Short mmCIF file of C-alpha atoms in Angstrom, two decimals:
data_model
loop_
_atom_site.label_atom_id
_atom_site.label_comp_id
_atom_site.label_asym_id
_atom_site.label_seq_id
_atom_site.Cartn_x
_atom_site.Cartn_y
_atom_site.Cartn_z
CA MET A 136 -7.03 -36.46 4.06
CA LYS A 137 -4.14 -34.39 3.18
CA ALA A 138 -2.27 -36.29 5.65
CA ALA A 139 -2.68 -39.03 4.31
CA ASN A 140 -1.95 -37.99 0.79
CA GLN A 141 0.94 -36.52 2.00
CA GLU A 142 2.26 -40.12 3.88
CA SER A 143 1.48 -41.31 0.31
CA GLY A 144 3.49 -38.97 -1.76
CA GLU A 145 0.44 -37.58 -3.70
CA SER A 146 0.09 -33.85 -2.99
CA LYS A 147 -1.10 -31.22 -5.41
CA ARG A 148 0.61 -27.50 -5.91
CA LEU A 149 -0.90 -25.06 -7.20
CA ALA A 150 1.09 -22.99 -8.50
CA LEU A 151 0.61 -19.59 -9.64
CA ARG A 152 2.39 -17.02 -11.33
CA VAL A 153 1.45 -13.05 -11.46
CA ARG A 154 3.65 -10.76 -13.09
CA PRO A 155 3.48 -7.18 -13.09
CA GLY A 156 1.58 -5.65 -15.42
CA LYS A 157 2.58 -3.29 -17.96
CA GLY A 158 2.77 0.09 -16.66
CA ALA A 159 4.50 -1.37 -13.48
CA SER A 160 7.11 -2.63 -15.76
CA ILE A 161 7.93 0.73 -16.85
CA LEU A 162 7.40 2.55 -13.24
CA LEU A 163 9.62 0.27 -12.62
CA MET A 164 12.13 0.77 -15.10
CA ALA A 165 12.16 4.55 -14.37
CA LEU A 166 12.18 4.20 -10.79
CA GLY A 167 15.33 1.54 -11.46
CA LEU A 168 17.10 4.41 -13.95
CA MET A 169 16.09 7.56 -11.06
CA PHE A 170 17.52 5.79 -8.18
CA LEU A 171 20.09 4.77 -10.44
CA LEU A 172 20.97 8.14 -11.99
CA PHE A 173 21.09 9.93 -7.97
CA GLY A 174 23.22 7.55 -6.61
CA LEU A 175 26.02 7.77 -8.97
CA ILE A 176 25.73 11.65 -8.20
CA LEU A 177 25.83 11.43 -4.50
CA THR A 178 29.20 8.98 -4.80
CA GLU A 179 31.13 10.97 -6.98
CA LEU A 180 30.28 14.00 -4.87
CA GLY A 181 31.21 12.00 -1.85
CA LYS A 182 34.34 10.54 -3.29
CA ALA A 183 35.36 13.66 -4.60
CA GLU A 184 35.23 15.67 -1.28
CA ALA A 185 37.15 12.58 0.20
CA GLY A 186 39.63 13.06 -2.11
CA ASP A 187 42.70 11.47 -2.04
CA SER A 188 43.07 12.44 2.38
CA GLU A 189 40.88 9.43 2.78
CA PRO A 190 41.63 6.38 0.59
CA SER A 191 39.47 4.20 2.61
CA LEU A 192 36.33 6.64 2.71
CA TRP A 193 37.16 6.33 -0.99
CA TRP A 194 36.88 2.80 -1.25
CA ALA A 195 34.23 2.47 1.48
CA ILE A 196 31.91 4.89 -0.87
CA THR A 197 33.43 2.67 -4.28
CA ALA A 198 32.14 -0.43 -2.67
CA PHE A 199 28.59 1.22 -2.37
CA GLU A 200 29.00 2.82 -5.58
CA VAL A 201 29.07 -0.79 -7.00
CA LEU A 202 26.41 -2.26 -4.48
CA TRP A 203 23.81 0.66 -5.95
CA VAL A 204 24.43 -0.04 -9.39
CA ALA A 205 23.83 -3.47 -9.21
CA GLY A 206 20.48 -2.75 -7.24
CA CYS A 207 19.10 -0.14 -9.79
CA GLY A 208 20.27 -2.40 -12.64
CA ALA A 209 18.40 -5.54 -11.14
CA LEU A 210 15.22 -3.10 -10.43
CA VAL A 211 15.18 -1.90 -14.68
CA LEU A 212 15.99 -5.72 -15.39
CA PHE A 213 13.40 -6.94 -13.62
CA GLY A 214 11.31 -4.21 -15.33
CA ALA A 215 12.13 -4.89 -18.75
CA LEU A 216 11.60 -8.37 -18.10
CA GLY A 217 8.43 -7.69 -17.25
CA LEU A 218 7.74 -5.62 -20.19
CA ARG A 219 8.58 -9.08 -22.77
CA ARG A 220 6.80 -11.44 -20.68
CA LYS A 221 3.22 -12.38 -21.25
CA GLY A 222 1.64 -13.74 -18.21
CA VAL A 223 -1.60 -13.29 -15.72
CA SER A 224 -2.58 -9.30 -14.28
CA PRO A 225 -3.72 -9.27 -11.21
CA VAL A 226 -6.90 -8.34 -11.83
CA SER A 227 -7.84 -10.80 -13.99
CA LEU A 228 -6.70 -13.25 -11.71
CA ASP A 229 -9.75 -16.36 -10.77
CA VAL A 230 -9.06 -18.27 -7.57
CA ASP A 231 -12.48 -19.03 -7.00
CA SER A 232 -13.47 -21.09 -10.30
CA ALA A 233 -13.99 -24.72 -8.48
CA PRO A 234 -16.55 -24.96 -5.47
CA ASP A 235 -15.14 -26.51 -2.57
CA PHE A 236 -15.99 -29.30 -0.36
CA GLU A 237 -18.81 -27.80 1.47
CA GLN A 238 -20.42 -26.46 -0.82
CA ARG A 239 -20.38 -30.37 -3.57
CA LEU A 240 -21.82 -31.45 -0.44
CA ARG A 241 -24.36 -29.23 0.63
CA GLN A 242 -25.74 -29.52 -2.72
CA LEU A 243 -25.48 -33.34 -2.76
CA ASP A 244 -27.66 -33.02 0.48
CA THR A 245 -29.69 -30.88 -1.32
CA LEU A 246 -30.06 -33.51 -3.92
CA ARG A 247 -30.95 -36.51 -1.49
CA ARG A 248 -32.93 -34.10 0.62
CA ASP A 249 -35.54 -32.97 -2.72
CA GLY A 250 -35.81 -36.65 -3.73
CA LEU A 251 -33.91 -36.42 -6.68
CA ILE A 252 -30.83 -39.16 -5.88
CA SER A 253 -31.37 -42.21 -4.08
CA GLU A 254 -29.71 -42.74 -0.12
CA GLU A 255 -26.63 -45.61 -2.28
CA GLU A 256 -26.32 -42.96 -4.60
CA PHE A 257 -26.01 -40.08 -2.06
CA LEU A 258 -23.66 -42.16 -0.13
CA ARG A 259 -21.50 -43.24 -3.12
CA LYS A 260 -21.13 -39.69 -4.32
CA ARG A 261 -20.58 -38.32 -0.78
CA GLU A 262 -17.08 -41.15 -0.54
CA GLU A 263 -15.70 -40.46 -4.22
CA ILE A 264 -16.07 -36.29 -3.20
CA MET A 265 -14.31 -37.05 0.06
CA ARG A 266 -11.97 -39.31 -1.41
CA GLN A 267 -10.23 -35.86 -3.58
CA PRO A 268 -7.40 -34.40 -2.43
CA TRP A 269 -8.44 -31.51 -0.54
CA LEU A 270 -6.06 -27.70 -1.48
#
């Protein structure tokens, strides 16, 4: 059934975005700032040690410093954006809200066996369930 839906171009996609909570965002920003400070101190010490006598080492340390600052800045920025955005908290995530095919078919069979629905109603409803795309 799933393959048939994909061939005909009918595919349903479940998109769910989980954002970090407030505490995780604050922690990410604090770690980014700590790494930034630590990296800047170490690279400045390395550049001072290299001095004018080893210009290639000085440039290598400077290139690393630029990449380090960019990476730490990205951490801080991502943390700050996490504080501003509203989203689903990982704790309140409910992905099992709809019954799956097996549960629905078993419930339908139970209704038929208990005599609450006729064989014709059972077959019609079963066909309806089976036509729905599988996630």
